[in-house]
Each structure stands twice: as C-alpha cells, then as structure tokens.
Amino acid sequence: MIHQYINSGILEAYVTGSASETEVEELLRMKARHPEVNIALQELEADMEFLAGRMAVMPPARTWDKISDEIDEIMLREKKEVSKFRPANQPTEETIPPAGPTYIEVEGASSHMRIHKAWRWVFAAVFVLGKIFLAFAIYFYLENRQAQTQLNELKTEIQQLKGKH
Amino acid sequence: MLLGYIMEVVKNRSVAEGYLTDVFSSLNINDLGKITADGQGSTYCRLQQHTRSKLTSFINAVDDCPDSPVSKISGQNKIISQMNDEQQTVFCGVHYHGKSVAILSRELNKSSDEIKQILKQSFNIIRSNRK
C-alpha cells in the first residue's frame, strides 16, 4: 500500500511544487506516519540538488555585495517606518528586556566587521583632521628649529661682544 | 546552483543575476523560517520553490516549450536531454514553468495520474545519473 503510494508520482509532484493542496496535506500526513515516505522524499530532494549542481553557475563576486547592500537599505527603511502609537507608560518591544541571558558576541567566525555607512564621514573627517594636525606639527617644528638656530647665533654674538670688552 | 536554475528559466545572465538579488533581498523572517525549518527537507529545494513562486510572473510571460523543450531548456544539460519529449514537457513544465499537475493534465489531455507517472519517469532518469 505504502509502496504503491510512493510509486504513484505524488512525491515527485510535491518536490517540484506541482501537487495540489489536498495532495500536499495528504502527503504530510503520510510522511508523519510512514518513515519510508520521508526517505523517498529525501532521495527526490537529493535528485533535485544533483540536477541543480549539474547546472550550477557561479555568481559574479559583486552579487553578494549587491544583495547585502539591498538588505541593508531595506533594514534602514524598515527602522524609519512609522511605528504604532503606544501610551508613554506602556512598555514597547524595545524596552522589554529579553527573557534569556544577553551577551555580546566578542569573537565571531568572520574576520570582517560591518559598520553603518554614516561612519565613512567620521572616518573622512578624522583623516582630514589628521592631515591638518600633521601639517601644523611640521610647521611648528621647523619654526622652532629656526628659532633655536637664531638663539644660538645670538648667544655666540653676545659671548663674542663680552670677550671684546 | 540557484543562479543556474534562474538562468535556465530566464535565459539571460544579467536578468538572472537581477532575479537572484531580488529573491534574496525580498526574503523576510517568515520566508527564512520556512526555508530553513528543521525536518522540512532540503533547504535548497525550499529556496528553489520560493524562487519559482517569485519567478511566476516571468514564467507566465515566457513561451511554453511543448514541441521541443530540450532545445529551449536544456541547452547544456545532458540529463534532461536523456528524457523523451513527453518527459521533458512534463518535467520542464513543472520545474521551469511552475505548472501544476492539473494544468499539465489539461494541456496534454492526460489524466493526473499519467502526468505524475511521466514525472516519476523523469526523476528516474535523474537518479540513474546520480547513482
């Protein structure tokens, strides 16, 4: 009976998303009751993955950056969306502390760090200010060195004058 | 793998890359939950089904391939070219054109059971290549 069901082609229809809602419901019931159905489904999914692997195309390197940028934009947009009004004394989702323990991930698996785009202006400002301070430092160093030279010359002249008298 | 699938549907690399970006960008928490849920089978297959539903508008606009599906779908796919015309029509119909068994049954004037059997035969060919 169960083998007849497995061989009916309904599993193939389910895996390709072409089965009707009734068939899907029936299949999920059968899957829960009969492990053979689950095994057969896993085999069919492996077939689909095999076929996909044979047709695989490597996406260009920039694709992930593009996706990442779009997700960032969507997240920023969602944060700016108008939130539902709540009375002042009613706690919001943000103010309710999470039930479980909270911790900061100090060491992630990735060696890269992601920061908000606004930081680029801060970095640019720090860079420009750094250059300005460096220019001032060089200027005052040279000025100081020149003043020291002049001071030494004056001391020498004074000593010479004292020697004459 | 997903880009390869989308390319087989849209037949244009830049358009396929655009769809790939759209598919991932449009994923919300619920979609991610469904795709990555434990015990729901292959994550790739769930993602492919999600992609198929996203490509529905494009799939509806694209020509069917009943006469010579192999020439349109499987230019470089040796596995699909091993299927006969009927098997290609059914497999490509469900896999690339997002058609249901009921629709194919009407289009090919065959019973749903016959369509499912043809689909099963298509999978047997894929499996014979896998093992």
Tab-separated table of C-alpha atoms in Angstrom, chain A residues 6-10 12-19 23 28 31 38 40 42-60 62-64 66-67 70-71 74, chain B residues 1 3-5 7-8 13 17 20-22 24-25 39-42 44-46 48-49 52 77-80 91 94-96 99-101 113 116-117 119-120 123 126-127 129-131:
chain	number	residue	atom	x	y	z
A	6	ILE	CA	5.355	6.228	-3.099
A	7	ASN	CA	5.360	4.988	-6.691
A	8	SER	CA	2.270	6.985	-7.641
A	9	GLY	CA	4.359	10.036	-8.561
A	10	ILE	CA	2.765	12.237	-5.916
A	12	GLU	CA	7.694	13.933	-7.329
A	13	ALA	CA	4.824	16.375	-7.757
A	14	TYR	CA	5.286	17.565	-4.169
A	15	VAL	CA	9.035	18.082	-4.525
A	16	THR	CA	8.555	20.146	-7.686
A	17	GLY	CA	5.763	22.162	-6.071
A	18	SER	CA	3.184	20.982	-8.622
A	19	ALA	CA	0.962	18.979	-6.285
A	23	GLU	CA	-2.276	16.138	-2.169
A	28	LEU	CA	2.361	15.470	5.014
A	31	LYS	CA	5.157	11.482	5.863
A	38	ASN	CA	10.231	10.651	4.306
A	40	ALA	CA	11.740	8.675	-0.530
A	42	GLN	CA	14.893	12.897	0.825
A	43	GLU	CA	16.042	10.873	-2.187
A	44	LEU	CA	13.962	13.030	-4.523
A	45	GLU	CA	15.382	16.193	-2.988
A	46	ALA	CA	18.865	14.783	-3.459
A	47	ASP	CA	17.930	14.234	-7.127
A	48	MET	CA	16.845	17.871	-7.403
A	49	GLU	CA	20.067	19.048	-5.797
A	50	PHE	CA	22.063	16.813	-8.125
A	51	LEU	CA	20.320	18.296	-11.163
A	52	ALA	CA	20.869	21.814	-9.828
A	53	GLY	CA	24.522	21.013	-9.198
A	54	ARG	CA	24.943	19.933	-12.805
A	55	MET	CA	23.549	23.256	-13.975
A	56	ALA	CA	25.268	25.373	-11.345
A	57	VAL	CA	26.590	28.755	-12.416
A	58	MET	CA	28.992	30.690	-10.228
A	59	PRO	CA	27.554	34.113	-9.404
A	60	PRO	CA	29.914	37.042	-10.008
A	62	ARG	CA	29.865	41.528	-6.768
A	63	THR	CA	26.483	39.755	-6.461
A	64	TRP	CA	26.719	39.149	-2.728
A	66	LYS	CA	24.733	43.890	-4.150
A	67	ILE	CA	22.393	41.657	-2.132
A	70	GLU	CA	19.930	45.974	-0.699
A	71	ILE	CA	19.242	44.156	2.573
A	74	ILE	CA	15.632	47.598	3.433
B	1	MET	CA	23.087	26.471	-8.024
B	3	LEU	CA	21.612	31.171	-10.358
B	4	GLY	CA	21.894	28.213	-12.743
B	5	TYR	CA	18.207	27.423	-12.212
B	7	MET	CA	19.273	31.234	-15.882
B	8	GLU	CA	17.551	28.157	-17.289
B	13	ARG	CA	22.628	36.065	-17.341
B	17	GLU	CA	21.522	37.916	-11.593
B	20	LEU	CA	18.829	36.269	-7.783
B	21	THR	CA	19.410	39.568	-5.977
B	22	ASP	CA	15.649	40.181	-5.770
B	24	PHE	CA	17.456	37.117	-1.530
B	25	SER	CA	16.576	40.758	-0.861
B	39	GLY	CA	12.610	18.484	9.368
B	40	GLN	CA	11.225	20.163	6.273
B	41	GLY	CA	13.717	18.610	3.898
B	42	SER	CA	16.360	20.177	1.720
B	44	TYR	CA	17.917	24.232	-1.376
B	45	CYS	CA	14.636	22.703	-2.551
B	46	ARG	CA	12.653	25.079	-0.306
B	48	GLN	CA	14.090	26.817	-5.204
B	49	GLN	CA	10.341	26.589	-4.621
B	52	ARG	CA	9.841	29.546	-8.531
B	77	ASN	CA	22.012	19.797	-19.677
B	78	LYS	CA	22.837	16.238	-20.602
B	79	ILE	CA	20.418	14.800	-18.053
B	80	ILE	CA	17.293	16.453	-19.402
B	91	PHE	CA	9.402	17.935	-16.200
B	94	VAL	CA	6.595	21.774	-13.522
B	95	HIS	CA	10.248	22.598	-12.861
B	96	TYR	CA	10.859	25.609	-15.073
B	99	LYS	CA	2.833	24.464	-13.857
B	100	SER	CA	0.753	22.234	-11.639
B	101	VAL	CA	-0.084	18.626	-12.453
B	113	ASP	CA	-2.044	10.002	-12.628
B	116	LYS	CA	2.597	12.033	-12.245
B	117	GLN	CA	3.893	8.796	-13.717
B	119	LEU	CA	7.162	12.994	-13.862
B	120	LYS	CA	8.312	9.950	-11.919
B	123	PHE	CA	13.106	11.594	-11.856
B	126	ILE	CA	17.922	11.964	-12.986
B	127	ARG	CA	18.540	9.293	-10.348
B	129	ASN	CA	22.694	9.709	-13.486
B	130	ARG	CA	23.189	10.404	-9.801
B	131	LYS	CA	23.921	6.810	-8.795
